[in-house]
Amino acid sequence: MYDSLWYANLPKPPLMPPNWLFTPVWIILYLVIFLSLLIYTTTKSRGDKIKGYVYFIIQMLLNIAWSPIFFIMKNVELALVVIILLDIFVYLMIRKFHEVSKLAAKLLYPYFWWIIFATYLNCGIVVLKFLA
């Protein structure tokens, strides 16, 4: 399924973290993402929460889709499009969550900055691949 030789041979941009770092970071981020959703869900609000839930679902689907596109399909260009869309929907989700709970929104900041960093890494791989 996952071709580690293919990934190892990809040109990597500067600041690429070691592979072992990704799993613990994502475990922590997923816990915080779902804590944020729990706070958003349980906080009473006069406004409609539907858009926040829609943004949450869309960004989660994009998040889940990125790995198979990148690692199984080996389509780093499509993965870049997906992660840019992910960036946009996480930003929209943070804005909607902020309307209901500032804490729920602030808990998502590390996730947002991590995927911005991941976008840089994905973009760097695309650029370096074409330069190679």
PDB file of C-alpha atoms in Angstrom:
ATOM      1  CA  MET A   1       0.000   0.000   0.000  1.00  0.00           C
ATOM      2  CA  TYR A   2       2.456   2.712   1.180  1.00  0.00           C
ATOM      3  CA  ASP A   3       5.621   2.738  -0.926  1.00  0.00           C
ATOM      4  CA  SER A   4       8.317   3.923   1.464  1.00  0.00           C
ATOM      5  CA  LEU A   5      10.982   3.724  -1.255  1.00  0.00           C
ATOM      6  CA  TRP A   6       8.983   6.098  -3.468  1.00  0.00           C
ATOM      7  CA  TYR A   7       8.578   8.532  -0.583  1.00  0.00           C
ATOM      8  CA  ALA A   8      12.240   8.239   0.458  1.00  0.00           C
ATOM      9  CA  ASN A   9      13.313   9.137  -3.080  1.00  0.00           C
ATOM     10  CA  LEU A  10      11.140  12.238  -3.326  1.00  0.00           C
ATOM     11  CA  PRO A  11      13.084  15.487  -3.183  1.00  0.00           C
ATOM     12  CA  LYS A  12      12.332  17.107   0.189  1.00  0.00           C
ATOM     13  CA  PRO A  13      12.168  20.840   0.910  1.00  0.00           C
ATOM     14  CA  PRO A  14      14.149  22.445   3.718  1.00  0.00           C
ATOM     15  CA  LEU A  15      12.601  22.100   7.205  1.00  0.00           C
ATOM     16  CA  MET A  16      11.250  18.594   6.482  1.00  0.00           C
ATOM     17  CA  PRO A  17      10.718  17.030   9.930  1.00  0.00           C
ATOM     18  CA  PRO A  18      11.829  13.456  10.613  1.00  0.00           C
ATOM     19  CA  ASN A  19       9.243  10.822   9.701  1.00  0.00           C
ATOM     20  CA  TRP A  20       8.804   9.672  13.307  1.00  0.00           C
ATOM     21  CA  LEU A  21       7.422  13.105  14.271  1.00  0.00           C
ATOM     22  CA  PHE A  22       4.288  12.953  12.103  1.00  0.00           C
ATOM     23  CA  THR A  23       2.414  10.221  14.012  1.00  0.00           C
ATOM     24  CA  PRO A  24       2.593  11.775  17.514  1.00  0.00           C
ATOM     25  CA  VAL A  25       1.794  15.237  16.143  1.00  0.00           C
ATOM     26  CA  TRP A  26      -1.300  13.940  14.327  1.00  0.00           C
ATOM     27  CA  ILE A  27      -2.495  11.982  17.355  1.00  0.00           C
ATOM     28  CA  ILE A  28      -2.341  15.133  19.480  1.00  0.00           C
ATOM     29  CA  LEU A  29      -3.933  17.252  16.756  1.00  0.00           C
ATOM     30  CA  TYR A  30      -6.848  14.844  16.242  1.00  0.00           C
ATOM     31  CA  LEU A  31      -7.519  14.811  19.987  1.00  0.00           C
ATOM     32  CA  VAL A  32      -7.536  18.615  20.062  1.00  0.00           C
ATOM     33  CA  ILE A  33      -9.686  18.839  16.905  1.00  0.00           C
ATOM     34  CA  PHE A  34     -12.343  16.595  18.435  1.00  0.00           C
ATOM     35  CA  LEU A  35     -12.118  18.426  21.782  1.00  0.00           C
ATOM     36  CA  SER A  36     -12.773  21.636  19.869  1.00  0.00           C
ATOM     37  CA  LEU A  37     -15.765  20.010  18.153  1.00  0.00           C
ATOM     38  CA  LEU A  38     -17.076  18.812  21.519  1.00  0.00           C
ATOM     39  CA  ILE A  39     -16.827  22.341  22.952  1.00  0.00           C
ATOM     40  CA  TYR A  40     -18.488  23.791  19.852  1.00  0.00           C
ATOM     41  CA  THR A  41     -21.284  21.219  20.049  1.00  0.00           C
ATOM     42  CA  THR A  42     -21.997  21.666  23.758  1.00  0.00           C
ATOM     43  CA  THR A  43     -21.753  25.460  23.887  1.00  0.00           C
ATOM     44  CA  LYS A  44     -25.156  27.117  23.825  1.00  0.00           C
ATOM     45  CA  SER A  45     -25.550  29.522  20.951  1.00  0.00           C
ATOM     46  CA  ARG A  46     -28.280  31.768  19.651  1.00  0.00           C
ATOM     47  CA  GLY A  47     -26.970  31.390  16.136  1.00  0.00           C
ATOM     48  CA  ASP A  48     -27.079  28.517  13.699  1.00  0.00           C
ATOM     49  CA  LYS A  49     -24.214  26.031  14.045  1.00  0.00           C
ATOM     50  CA  ILE A  50     -24.884  24.196  10.773  1.00  0.00           C
ATOM     51  CA  LYS A  51     -22.162  25.969   8.756  1.00  0.00           C
ATOM     52  CA  GLY A  52     -19.598  25.113  11.434  1.00  0.00           C
ATOM     53  CA  TYR A  53     -20.554  21.447  11.212  1.00  0.00           C
ATOM     54  CA  VAL A  54     -20.469  21.538   7.402  1.00  0.00           C
ATOM     55  CA  TYR A  55     -16.981  23.094   7.441  1.00  0.00           C
ATOM     56  CA  PHE A  56     -15.885  20.507  10.003  1.00  0.00           C
ATOM     57  CA  ILE A  57     -17.110  17.605   7.853  1.00  0.00           C
ATOM     58  CA  ILE A  58     -15.607  19.003   4.645  1.00  0.00           C
ATOM     59  CA  GLN A  59     -12.222  19.674   6.211  1.00  0.00           C
ATOM     60  CA  MET A  60     -12.189  16.226   7.824  1.00  0.00           C
ATOM     61  CA  LEU A  61     -12.977  14.562   4.478  1.00  0.00           C
ATOM     62  CA  LEU A  62     -10.184  16.568   2.828  1.00  0.00           C
ATOM     63  CA  ASN A  63      -7.854  15.652   5.681  1.00  0.00           C
ATOM     64  CA  ILE A  64      -8.661  11.959   5.292  1.00  0.00           C
ATOM     65  CA  ALA A  65      -8.367  12.132   1.485  1.00  0.00           C
ATOM     66  CA  TRP A  66      -4.914  13.717   1.463  1.00  0.00           C
ATOM     67  CA  SER A  67      -2.877  10.695   2.613  1.00  0.00           C
ATOM     68  CA  PRO A  68      -4.182   8.174   0.054  1.00  0.00           C
ATOM     69  CA  ILE A  69      -3.840  10.743  -2.729  1.00  0.00           C
ATOM     70  CA  PHE A  70      -0.262  11.527  -1.727  1.00  0.00           C
ATOM     71  CA  PHE A  71       1.032   8.128  -0.604  1.00  0.00           C
ATOM     72  CA  ILE A  72      -1.075   5.545  -2.478  1.00  0.00           C
ATOM     73  CA  MET A  73      -1.930   7.367  -5.704  1.00  0.00           C
ATOM     74  CA  LYS A  74       1.483   9.104  -5.543  1.00  0.00           C
ATOM     75  CA  ASN A  75      -0.168  12.203  -6.960  1.00  0.00           C
ATOM     76  CA  VAL A  76       1.663  15.017  -5.174  1.00  0.00           C
ATOM     77  CA  GLU A  77       0.074  17.660  -7.400  1.00  0.00           C
ATOM     78  CA  LEU A  78      -3.514  16.614  -6.612  1.00  0.00           C
ATOM     79  CA  ALA A  79      -2.513  16.278  -2.957  1.00  0.00           C
ATOM     80  CA  LEU A  80      -1.372  19.910  -3.078  1.00  0.00           C
ATOM     81  CA  VAL A  81      -4.787  20.988  -4.391  1.00  0.00           C
ATOM     82  CA  VAL A  82      -6.490  18.975  -1.636  1.00  0.00           C
ATOM     83  CA  ILE A  83      -4.333  20.447   1.125  1.00  0.00           C
ATOM     84  CA  ILE A  84      -4.913  24.002  -0.122  1.00  0.00           C
ATOM     85  CA  LEU A  85      -8.656  23.328   0.030  1.00  0.00           C
ATOM     86  CA  LEU A  86      -8.094  21.871   3.509  1.00  0.00           C
ATOM     87  CA  ASP A  87      -6.360  25.103   4.554  1.00  0.00           C
ATOM     88  CA  ILE A  88      -9.341  27.120   3.349  1.00  0.00           C
ATOM     89  CA  PHE A  89     -11.965  24.972   5.070  1.00  0.00           C
ATOM     90  CA  VAL A  90     -10.052  24.829   8.352  1.00  0.00           C
ATOM     91  CA  TYR A  91      -9.841  28.628   8.274  1.00  0.00           C
ATOM     92  CA  LEU A  92     -13.601  28.862   7.613  1.00  0.00           C
ATOM     93  CA  MET A  93     -14.263  26.347  10.391  1.00  0.00           C
ATOM     94  CA  ILE A  94     -12.169  28.360  12.857  1.00  0.00           C
ATOM     95  CA  ARG A  95     -14.120  31.515  11.999  1.00  0.00           C
ATOM     96  CA  LYS A  96     -17.469  29.751  12.511  1.00  0.00           C
ATOM     97  CA  PHE A  97     -16.332  28.055  15.721  1.00  0.00           C
ATOM     98  CA  HIS A  98     -15.148  31.460  16.998  1.00  0.00           C
ATOM     99  CA  GLU A  99     -18.715  32.799  16.684  1.00  0.00           C
ATOM    100  CA  VAL A 100     -19.840  30.161  19.197  1.00  0.00           C
ATOM    101  CA  SER A 101     -16.754  29.578  21.366  1.00  0.00           C
ATOM    102  CA  LYS A 102     -13.444  31.414  21.329  1.00  0.00           C
ATOM    103  CA  LEU A 103     -11.856  28.439  23.109  1.00  0.00           C
ATOM    104  CA  ALA A 104     -13.079  25.979  20.466  1.00  0.00           C
ATOM    105  CA  ALA A 105     -11.574  28.213  17.779  1.00  0.00           C
ATOM    106  CA  LYS A 106      -8.265  28.755  19.583  1.00  0.00           C
ATOM    107  CA  LEU A 107      -7.821  25.025  20.080  1.00  0.00           C
ATOM    108  CA  LEU A 108      -7.753  24.704  16.287  1.00  0.00           C
ATOM    109  CA  TYR A 109      -4.846  27.131  15.797  1.00  0.00           C
ATOM    110  CA  PRO A 110      -2.106  24.473  16.128  1.00  0.00           C
ATOM    111  CA  TYR A 111      -3.948  22.308  13.596  1.00  0.00           C
ATOM    112  CA  PHE A 112      -4.220  25.244  11.192  1.00  0.00           C
ATOM    113  CA  TRP A 113      -0.521  26.109  11.499  1.00  0.00           C
ATOM    114  CA  TRP A 114       0.479  22.444  11.092  1.00  0.00           C
ATOM    115  CA  ILE A 115      -1.475  22.084   7.855  1.00  0.00           C
ATOM    116  CA  ILE A 116      -0.080  25.390   6.592  1.00  0.00           C
ATOM    117  CA  PHE A 117       3.365  23.899   7.267  1.00  0.00           C
ATOM    118  CA  ALA A 118       2.275  20.652   5.550  1.00  0.00           C
ATOM    119  CA  THR A 119       1.139  22.738   2.571  1.00  0.00           C
ATOM    120  CA  TYR A 120       4.627  24.244   2.388  1.00  0.00           C
ATOM    121  CA  LEU A 121       6.128  20.722   2.482  1.00  0.00           C
ATOM    122  CA  ASN A 122       3.755  19.404  -0.205  1.00  0.00           C
ATOM    123  CA  CYS A 123       4.357  22.462  -2.378  1.00  0.00           C
ATOM    124  CA  GLY A 124       8.113  22.105  -1.898  1.00  0.00           C
ATOM    125  CA  ILE A 125       7.974  18.482  -3.026  1.00  0.00           C
ATOM    126  CA  VAL A 126       5.966  19.453  -6.128  1.00  0.00           C
ATOM    127  CA  VAL A 127       8.390  22.247  -7.035  1.00  0.00           C
ATOM    128  CA  LEU A 128      11.513  20.159  -6.376  1.00  0.00           C
ATOM    129  CA  LYS A 129      10.046  17.227  -8.317  1.00  0.00           C
ATOM    130  CA  PHE A 130       9.586  19.414 -11.380  1.00  0.00           C
ATOM    131  CA  LEU A 131      13.052  20.929 -11.001  1.00  0.00           C
ATOM    132  CA  ALA A 132      14.677  17.495 -10.769  1.00  0.00           C
TER     133      ALA A 132
END
